[in-house]
PDB file of C-alpha atoms in Angstrom:
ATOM      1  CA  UNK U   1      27.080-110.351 -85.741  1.00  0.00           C
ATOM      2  CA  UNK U   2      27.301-106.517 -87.275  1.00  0.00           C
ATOM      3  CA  UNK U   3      23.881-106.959 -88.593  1.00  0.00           C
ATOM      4  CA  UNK U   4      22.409-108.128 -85.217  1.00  0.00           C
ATOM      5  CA  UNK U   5      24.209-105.333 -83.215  1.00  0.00           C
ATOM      6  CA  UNK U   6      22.245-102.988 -85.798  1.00  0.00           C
ATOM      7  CA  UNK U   7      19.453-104.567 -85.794  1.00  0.00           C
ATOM      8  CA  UNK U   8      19.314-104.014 -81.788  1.00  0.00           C
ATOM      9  CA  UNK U   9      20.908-100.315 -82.155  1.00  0.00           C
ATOM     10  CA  UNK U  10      17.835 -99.655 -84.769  1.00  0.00           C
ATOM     11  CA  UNK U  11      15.226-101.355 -82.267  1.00  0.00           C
ATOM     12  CA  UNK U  12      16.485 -99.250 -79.530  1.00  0.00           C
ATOM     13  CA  UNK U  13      15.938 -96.167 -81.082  1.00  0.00           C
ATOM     14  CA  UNK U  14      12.349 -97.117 -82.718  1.00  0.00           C
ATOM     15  CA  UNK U  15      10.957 -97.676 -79.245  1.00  0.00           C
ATOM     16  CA  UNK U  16      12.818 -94.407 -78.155  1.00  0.00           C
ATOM     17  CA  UNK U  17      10.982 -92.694 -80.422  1.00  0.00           C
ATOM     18  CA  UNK U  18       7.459 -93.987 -79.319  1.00  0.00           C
ATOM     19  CA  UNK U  19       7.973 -93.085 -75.820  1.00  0.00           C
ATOM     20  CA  UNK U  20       9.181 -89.635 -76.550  1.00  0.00           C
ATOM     21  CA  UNK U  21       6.352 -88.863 -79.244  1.00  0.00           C
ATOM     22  CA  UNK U  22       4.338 -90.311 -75.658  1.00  0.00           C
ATOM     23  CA  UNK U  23       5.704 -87.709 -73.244  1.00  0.00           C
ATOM     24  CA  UNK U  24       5.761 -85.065 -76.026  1.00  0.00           C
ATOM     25  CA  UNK U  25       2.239 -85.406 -76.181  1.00  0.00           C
ATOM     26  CA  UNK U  26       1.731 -85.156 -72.743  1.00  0.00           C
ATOM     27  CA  UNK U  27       3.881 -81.464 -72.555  1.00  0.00           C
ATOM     28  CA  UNK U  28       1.622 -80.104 -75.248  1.00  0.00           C
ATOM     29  CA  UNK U  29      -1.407 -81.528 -73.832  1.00  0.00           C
ATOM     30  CA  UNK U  30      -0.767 -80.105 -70.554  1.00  0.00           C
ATOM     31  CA  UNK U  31       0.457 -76.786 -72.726  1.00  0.00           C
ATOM     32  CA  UNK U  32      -2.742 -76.603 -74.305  1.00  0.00           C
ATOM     33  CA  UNK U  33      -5.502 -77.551 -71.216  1.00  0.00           C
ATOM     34  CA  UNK U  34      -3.504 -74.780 -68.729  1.00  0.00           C
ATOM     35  CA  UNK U  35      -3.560 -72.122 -71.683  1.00  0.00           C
ATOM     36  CA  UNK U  36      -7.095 -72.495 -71.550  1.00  0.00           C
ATOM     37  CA  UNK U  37      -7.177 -72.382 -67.891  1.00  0.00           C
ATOM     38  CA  UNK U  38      -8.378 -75.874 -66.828  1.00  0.00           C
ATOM     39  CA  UNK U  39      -7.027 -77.251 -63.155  1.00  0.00           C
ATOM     40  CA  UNK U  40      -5.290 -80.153 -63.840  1.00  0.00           C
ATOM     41  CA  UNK U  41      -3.740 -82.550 -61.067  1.00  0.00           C
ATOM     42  CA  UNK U  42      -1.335 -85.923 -60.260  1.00  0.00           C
ATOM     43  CA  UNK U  43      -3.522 -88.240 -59.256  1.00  0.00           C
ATOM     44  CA  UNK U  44      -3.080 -91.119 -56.647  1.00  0.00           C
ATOM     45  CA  UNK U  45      -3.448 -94.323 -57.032  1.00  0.00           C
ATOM     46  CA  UNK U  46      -4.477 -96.820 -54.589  1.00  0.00           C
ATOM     47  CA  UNK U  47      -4.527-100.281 -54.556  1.00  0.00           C
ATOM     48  CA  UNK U  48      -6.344-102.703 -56.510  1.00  0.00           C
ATOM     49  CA  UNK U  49      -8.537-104.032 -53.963  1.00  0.00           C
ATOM     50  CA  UNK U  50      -9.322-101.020 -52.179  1.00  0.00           C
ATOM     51  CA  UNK U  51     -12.487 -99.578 -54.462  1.00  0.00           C
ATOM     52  CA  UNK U  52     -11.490 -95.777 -53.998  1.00  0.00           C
ATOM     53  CA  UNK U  53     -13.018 -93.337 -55.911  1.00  0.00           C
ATOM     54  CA  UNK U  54     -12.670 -89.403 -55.473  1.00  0.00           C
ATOM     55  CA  UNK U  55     -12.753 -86.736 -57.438  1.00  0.00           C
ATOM     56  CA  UNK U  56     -13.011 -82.606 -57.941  1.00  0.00           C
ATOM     57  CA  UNK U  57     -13.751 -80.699 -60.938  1.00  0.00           C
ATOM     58  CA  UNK U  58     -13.296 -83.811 -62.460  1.00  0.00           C
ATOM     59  CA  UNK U  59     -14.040 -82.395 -66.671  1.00  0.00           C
ATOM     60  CA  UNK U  60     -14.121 -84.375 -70.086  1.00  0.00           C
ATOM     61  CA  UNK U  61     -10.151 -83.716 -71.343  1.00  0.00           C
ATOM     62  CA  UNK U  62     -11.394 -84.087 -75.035  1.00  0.00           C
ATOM     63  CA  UNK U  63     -14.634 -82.035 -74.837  1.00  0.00           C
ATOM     64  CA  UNK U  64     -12.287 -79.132 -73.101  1.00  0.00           C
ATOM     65  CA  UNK U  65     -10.344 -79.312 -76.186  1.00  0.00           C
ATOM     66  CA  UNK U  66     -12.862 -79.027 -78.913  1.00  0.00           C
ATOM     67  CA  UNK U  67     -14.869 -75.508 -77.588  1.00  0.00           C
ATOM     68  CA  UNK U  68     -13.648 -72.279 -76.246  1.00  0.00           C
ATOM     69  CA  UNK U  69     -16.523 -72.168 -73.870  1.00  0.00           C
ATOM     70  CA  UNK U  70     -16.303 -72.873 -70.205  1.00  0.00           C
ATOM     71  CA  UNK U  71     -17.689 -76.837 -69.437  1.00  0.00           C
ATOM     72  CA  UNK U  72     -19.155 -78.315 -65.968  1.00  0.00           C
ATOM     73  CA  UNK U  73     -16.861 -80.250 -63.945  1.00  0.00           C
ATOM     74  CA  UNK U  74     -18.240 -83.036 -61.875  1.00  0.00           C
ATOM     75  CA  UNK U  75     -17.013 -83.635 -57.879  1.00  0.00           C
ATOM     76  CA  UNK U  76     -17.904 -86.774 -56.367  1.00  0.00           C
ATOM     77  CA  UNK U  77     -16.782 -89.280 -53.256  1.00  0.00           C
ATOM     78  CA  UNK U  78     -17.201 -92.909 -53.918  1.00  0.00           C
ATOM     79  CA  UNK U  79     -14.744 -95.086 -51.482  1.00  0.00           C
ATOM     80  CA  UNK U  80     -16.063 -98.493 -51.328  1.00  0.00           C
ATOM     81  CA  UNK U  81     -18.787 -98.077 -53.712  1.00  0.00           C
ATOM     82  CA  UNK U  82     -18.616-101.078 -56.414  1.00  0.00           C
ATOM     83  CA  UNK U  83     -21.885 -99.625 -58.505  1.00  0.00           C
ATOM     84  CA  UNK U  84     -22.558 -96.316 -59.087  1.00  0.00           C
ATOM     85  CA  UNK U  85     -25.810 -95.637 -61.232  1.00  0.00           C
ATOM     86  CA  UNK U  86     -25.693 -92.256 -63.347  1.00  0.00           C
ATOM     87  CA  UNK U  87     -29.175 -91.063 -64.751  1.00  0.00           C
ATOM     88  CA  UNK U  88     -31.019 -87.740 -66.063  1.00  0.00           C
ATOM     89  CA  UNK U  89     -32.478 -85.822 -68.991  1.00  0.00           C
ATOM     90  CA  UNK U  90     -31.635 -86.439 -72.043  1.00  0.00           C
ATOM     91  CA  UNK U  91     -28.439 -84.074 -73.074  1.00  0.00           C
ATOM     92  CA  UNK U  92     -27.945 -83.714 -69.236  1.00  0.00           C
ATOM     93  CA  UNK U  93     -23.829 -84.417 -69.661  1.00  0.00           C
ATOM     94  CA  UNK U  94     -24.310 -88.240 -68.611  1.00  0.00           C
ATOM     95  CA  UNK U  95     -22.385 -89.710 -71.142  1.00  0.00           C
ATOM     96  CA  UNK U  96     -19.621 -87.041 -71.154  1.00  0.00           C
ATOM     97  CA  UNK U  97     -18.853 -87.361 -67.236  1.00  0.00           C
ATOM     98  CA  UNK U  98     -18.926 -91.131 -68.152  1.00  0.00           C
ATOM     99  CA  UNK U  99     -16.254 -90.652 -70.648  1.00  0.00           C
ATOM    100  CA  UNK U 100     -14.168 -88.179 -68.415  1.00  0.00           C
ATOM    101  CA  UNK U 101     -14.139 -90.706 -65.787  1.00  0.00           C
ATOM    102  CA  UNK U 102     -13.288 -93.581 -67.866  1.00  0.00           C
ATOM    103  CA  UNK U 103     -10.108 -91.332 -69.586  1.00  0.00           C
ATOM    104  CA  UNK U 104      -8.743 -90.229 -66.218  1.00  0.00           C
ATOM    105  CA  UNK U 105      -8.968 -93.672 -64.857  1.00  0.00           C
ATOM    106  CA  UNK U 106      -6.773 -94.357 -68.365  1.00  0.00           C
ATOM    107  CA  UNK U 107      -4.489 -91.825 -67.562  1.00  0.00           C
ATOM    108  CA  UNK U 108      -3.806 -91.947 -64.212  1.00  0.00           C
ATOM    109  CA  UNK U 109      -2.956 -95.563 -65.093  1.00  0.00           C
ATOM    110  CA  UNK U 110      -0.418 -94.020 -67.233  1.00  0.00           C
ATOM    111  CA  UNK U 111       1.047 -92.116 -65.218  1.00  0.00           C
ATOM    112  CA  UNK U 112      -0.358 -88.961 -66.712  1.00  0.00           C
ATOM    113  CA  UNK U 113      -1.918 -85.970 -64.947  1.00  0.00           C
ATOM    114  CA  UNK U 114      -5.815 -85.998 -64.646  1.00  0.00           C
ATOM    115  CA  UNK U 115      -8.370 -83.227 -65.899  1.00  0.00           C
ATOM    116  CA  UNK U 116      -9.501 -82.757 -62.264  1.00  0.00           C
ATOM    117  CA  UNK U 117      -8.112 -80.412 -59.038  1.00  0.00           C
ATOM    118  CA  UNK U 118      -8.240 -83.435 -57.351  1.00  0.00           C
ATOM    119  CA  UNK U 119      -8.584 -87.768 -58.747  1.00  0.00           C
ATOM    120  CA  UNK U 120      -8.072 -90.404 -56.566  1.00  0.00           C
ATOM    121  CA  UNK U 121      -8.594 -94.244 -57.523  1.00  0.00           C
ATOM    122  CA  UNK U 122      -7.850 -97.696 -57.387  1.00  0.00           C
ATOM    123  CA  UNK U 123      -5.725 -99.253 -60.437  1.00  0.00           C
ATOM    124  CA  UNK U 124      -8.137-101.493 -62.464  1.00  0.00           C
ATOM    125  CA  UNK U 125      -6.468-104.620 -64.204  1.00  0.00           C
ATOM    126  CA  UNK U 126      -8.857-104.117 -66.979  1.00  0.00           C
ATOM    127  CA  UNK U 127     -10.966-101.483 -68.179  1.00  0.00           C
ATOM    128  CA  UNK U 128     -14.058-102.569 -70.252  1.00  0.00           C
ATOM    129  CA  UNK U 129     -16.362 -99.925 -71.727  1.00  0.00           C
ATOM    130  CA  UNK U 130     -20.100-100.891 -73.511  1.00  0.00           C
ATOM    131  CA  UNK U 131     -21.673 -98.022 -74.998  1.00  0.00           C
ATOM    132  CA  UNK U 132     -25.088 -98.292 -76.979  1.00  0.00           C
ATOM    133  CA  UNK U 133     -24.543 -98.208 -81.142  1.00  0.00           C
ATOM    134  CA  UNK U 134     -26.459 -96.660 -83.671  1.00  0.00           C
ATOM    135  CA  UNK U 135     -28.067 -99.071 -86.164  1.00  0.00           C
ATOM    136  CA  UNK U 136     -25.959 -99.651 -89.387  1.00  0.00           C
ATOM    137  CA  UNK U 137     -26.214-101.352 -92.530  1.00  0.00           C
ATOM    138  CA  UNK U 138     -24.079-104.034 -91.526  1.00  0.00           C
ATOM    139  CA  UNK U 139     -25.675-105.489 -88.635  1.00  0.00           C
ATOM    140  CA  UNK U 140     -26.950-109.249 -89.068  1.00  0.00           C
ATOM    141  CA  UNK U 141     -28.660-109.287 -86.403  1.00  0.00           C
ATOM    142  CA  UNK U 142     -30.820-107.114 -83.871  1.00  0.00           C
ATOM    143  CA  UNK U 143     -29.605-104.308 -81.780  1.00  0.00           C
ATOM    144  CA  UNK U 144     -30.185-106.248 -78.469  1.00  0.00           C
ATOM    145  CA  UNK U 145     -28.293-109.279 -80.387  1.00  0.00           C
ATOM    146  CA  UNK U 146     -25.294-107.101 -81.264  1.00  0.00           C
ATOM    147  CA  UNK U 147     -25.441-105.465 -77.484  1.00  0.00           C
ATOM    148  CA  UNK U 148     -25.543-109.659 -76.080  1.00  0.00           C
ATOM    149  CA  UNK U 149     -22.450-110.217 -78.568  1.00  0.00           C
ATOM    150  CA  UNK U 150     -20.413-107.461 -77.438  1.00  0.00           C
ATOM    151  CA  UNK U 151     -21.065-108.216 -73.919  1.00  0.00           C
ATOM    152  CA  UNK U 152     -20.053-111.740 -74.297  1.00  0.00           C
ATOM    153  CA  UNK U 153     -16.918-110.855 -75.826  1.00  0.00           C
ATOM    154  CA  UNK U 154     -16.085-108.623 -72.861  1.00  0.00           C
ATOM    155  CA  UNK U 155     -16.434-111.491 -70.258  1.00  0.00           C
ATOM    156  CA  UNK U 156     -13.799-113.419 -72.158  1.00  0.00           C
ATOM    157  CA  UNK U 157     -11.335-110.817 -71.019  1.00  0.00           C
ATOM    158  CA  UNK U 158     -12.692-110.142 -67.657  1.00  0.00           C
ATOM    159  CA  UNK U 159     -10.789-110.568 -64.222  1.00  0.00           C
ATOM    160  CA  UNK U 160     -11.951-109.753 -60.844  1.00  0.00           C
ATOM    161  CA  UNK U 161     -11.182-105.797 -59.919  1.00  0.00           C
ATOM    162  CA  UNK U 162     -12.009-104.459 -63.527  1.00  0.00           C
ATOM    163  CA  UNK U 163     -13.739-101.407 -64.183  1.00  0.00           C
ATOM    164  CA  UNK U 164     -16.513-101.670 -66.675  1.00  0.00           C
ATOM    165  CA  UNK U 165     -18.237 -98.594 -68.147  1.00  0.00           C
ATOM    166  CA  UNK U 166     -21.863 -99.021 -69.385  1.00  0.00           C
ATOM    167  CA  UNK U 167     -23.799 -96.176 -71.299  1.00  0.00           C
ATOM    168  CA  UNK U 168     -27.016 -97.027 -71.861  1.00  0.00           C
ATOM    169  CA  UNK U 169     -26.895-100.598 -72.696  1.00  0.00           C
ATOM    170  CA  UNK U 170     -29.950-102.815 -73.534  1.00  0.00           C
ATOM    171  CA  UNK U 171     -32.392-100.357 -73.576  1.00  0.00           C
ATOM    172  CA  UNK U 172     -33.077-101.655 -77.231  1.00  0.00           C
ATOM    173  CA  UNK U 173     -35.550-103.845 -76.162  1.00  0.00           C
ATOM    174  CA  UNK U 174     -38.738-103.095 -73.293  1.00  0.00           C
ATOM    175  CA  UNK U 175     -38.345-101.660 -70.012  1.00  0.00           C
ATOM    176  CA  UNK U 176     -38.787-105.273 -68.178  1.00  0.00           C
ATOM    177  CA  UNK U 177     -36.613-107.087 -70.039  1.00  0.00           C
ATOM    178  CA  UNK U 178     -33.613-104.596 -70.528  1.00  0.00           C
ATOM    179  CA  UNK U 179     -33.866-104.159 -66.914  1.00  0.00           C
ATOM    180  CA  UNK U 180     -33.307-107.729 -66.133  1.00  0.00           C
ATOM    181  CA  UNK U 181     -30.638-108.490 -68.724  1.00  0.00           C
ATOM    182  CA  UNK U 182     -28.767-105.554 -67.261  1.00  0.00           C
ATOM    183  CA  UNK U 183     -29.558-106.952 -63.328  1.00  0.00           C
ATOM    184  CA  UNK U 184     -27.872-110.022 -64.366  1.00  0.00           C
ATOM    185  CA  UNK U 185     -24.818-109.256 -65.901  1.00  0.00           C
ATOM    186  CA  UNK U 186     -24.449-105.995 -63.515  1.00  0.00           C
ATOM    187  CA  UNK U 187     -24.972-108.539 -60.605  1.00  0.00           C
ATOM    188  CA  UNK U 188     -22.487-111.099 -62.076  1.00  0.00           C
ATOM    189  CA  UNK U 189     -20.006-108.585 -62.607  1.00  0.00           C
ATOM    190  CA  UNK U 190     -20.253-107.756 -58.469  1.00  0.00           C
ATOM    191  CA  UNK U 191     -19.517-110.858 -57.317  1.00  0.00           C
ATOM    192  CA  UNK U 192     -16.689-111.228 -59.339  1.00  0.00           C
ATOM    193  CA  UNK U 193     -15.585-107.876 -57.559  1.00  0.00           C
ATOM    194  CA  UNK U 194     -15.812-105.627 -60.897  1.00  0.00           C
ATOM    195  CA  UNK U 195     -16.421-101.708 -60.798  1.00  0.00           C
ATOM    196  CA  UNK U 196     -19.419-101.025 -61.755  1.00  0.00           C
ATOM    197  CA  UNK U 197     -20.751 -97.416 -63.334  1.00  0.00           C
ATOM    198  CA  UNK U 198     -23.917 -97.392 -65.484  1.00  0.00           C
ATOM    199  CA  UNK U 199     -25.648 -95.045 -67.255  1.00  0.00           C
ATOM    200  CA  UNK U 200     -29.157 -96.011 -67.784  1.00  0.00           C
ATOM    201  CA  UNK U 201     -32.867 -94.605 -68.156  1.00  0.00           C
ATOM    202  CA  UNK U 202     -33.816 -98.047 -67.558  1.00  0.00           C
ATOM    203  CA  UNK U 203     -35.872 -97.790 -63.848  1.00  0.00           C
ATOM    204  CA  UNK U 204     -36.641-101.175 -63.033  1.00  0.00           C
ATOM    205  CA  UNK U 205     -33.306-102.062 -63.186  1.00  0.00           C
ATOM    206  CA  UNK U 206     -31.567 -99.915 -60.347  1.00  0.00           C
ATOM    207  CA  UNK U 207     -34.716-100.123 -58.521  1.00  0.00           C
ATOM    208  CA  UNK U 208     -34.114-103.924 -58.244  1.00  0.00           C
ATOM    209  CA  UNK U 209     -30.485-103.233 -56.425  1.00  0.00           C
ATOM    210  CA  UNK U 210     -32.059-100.460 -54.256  1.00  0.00           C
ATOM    211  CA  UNK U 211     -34.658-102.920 -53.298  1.00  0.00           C
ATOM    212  CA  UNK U 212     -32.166-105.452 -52.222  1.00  0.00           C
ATOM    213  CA  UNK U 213     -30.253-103.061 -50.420  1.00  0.00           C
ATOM    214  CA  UNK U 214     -33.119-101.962 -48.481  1.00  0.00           C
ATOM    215  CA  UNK U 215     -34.036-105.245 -47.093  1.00  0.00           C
ATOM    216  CA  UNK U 216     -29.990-105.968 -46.550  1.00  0.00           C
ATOM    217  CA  UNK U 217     -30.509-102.975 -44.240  1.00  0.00           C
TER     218      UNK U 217
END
């Protein structure tokens, strides 16, 4: 009975010590973002259903911390929008407002402030993120193969009201194709009432949804 009581005691004060070294990190993050004068804010979170999105000088948290120069922060109002499309020149900052959206989603569901004056959003059940890899020596297979894999892997896990984050996925095969793979699965995703926010240089394939839109109208 000793050994159990200390066993208990010794539990206690292991996952004590994980939550601290949590909120300790969170001080000296929020130490080290105001020292170099970046707005940070609480954000609010709204229900699951409800498909807010809003932001202000929204900035990517990990980029701040890397450079001493100032970075571009992104504003944007998205309430009831379940696919946002994000596209530009190459080196534009697509992929880094990508990323600072998908880690203040993370940390608002944490309960953490936000790198923005101002983050509103709904709480995702999931969050699911598919970025584009480099070619290695230990693929088996093609790059659109490995892509197809990953993608299948994340539909397993998915649940209506997720958030998925796509960065410019299967654009390693032709413009046709990759546009209608993505169509697919982005219009699968929909009407199981996912989040949807893609970057792509892919044009047929956000044409396709603007099309549809258009007649809708």
């Amino acid at each position: 009975m000793t050994d159990q009581s200390a066993d208990h005691v010794l539990a206690f004060f292991s996952q004590l010590k994980i939550e601290l070294g949590f909120y300790i990190g969170c001080l000296n993050l929020f130490d080290k973002l105001t020292q170099k004068g970046y707005s940070i804010s609480y954000p609010i979170p709204m229900p699951i259903k409800s498909h807010a999105l809003k932001f202000s000088e929204l900035y990517d948290i990990a980029l701040a911390l890397q450079i001493d120069t100032p970075i571009t922060s992104n504003s944007l109002t998205a309430t009831e929008k379940d696919l946002l499309f994000i596209t530009g020149a190459n080196q534009g900052g697509k992929s880094t407002f990508l990323r600072s959206l998908g880690v203040s989603q993370i940390m608002m569901q944490c309960g953490m402030f936000v790198g923005a004056s101002f983050f509103q959003a709904n709480i995702c059940p999931k969050i699911f993120t598919h970025y584009r890899k480099e070619e290695d020596s230990f693929m088996i297979s093609g790059k659109l193969d490995e892509e197809l894999l990953r993608m299948d892997a994340l539909l397993d896990e998915f649940c209506p009201y997720s958030l998925f984050l796509f960065n410019e996925s299967f654009a390693s095969t032709n413009e046709r194709d990759g546009s209608e793979i993505a169509r697919q699965i982005t219009q699968g995703l929909l009407e199981g009432h996912a989040k949807v926010i893609f970057v792509t240089h892919l044009y047929e394939f956000p044409q396709a949804f603007f099309k549809k839109h258009l007649k809708n109208c």
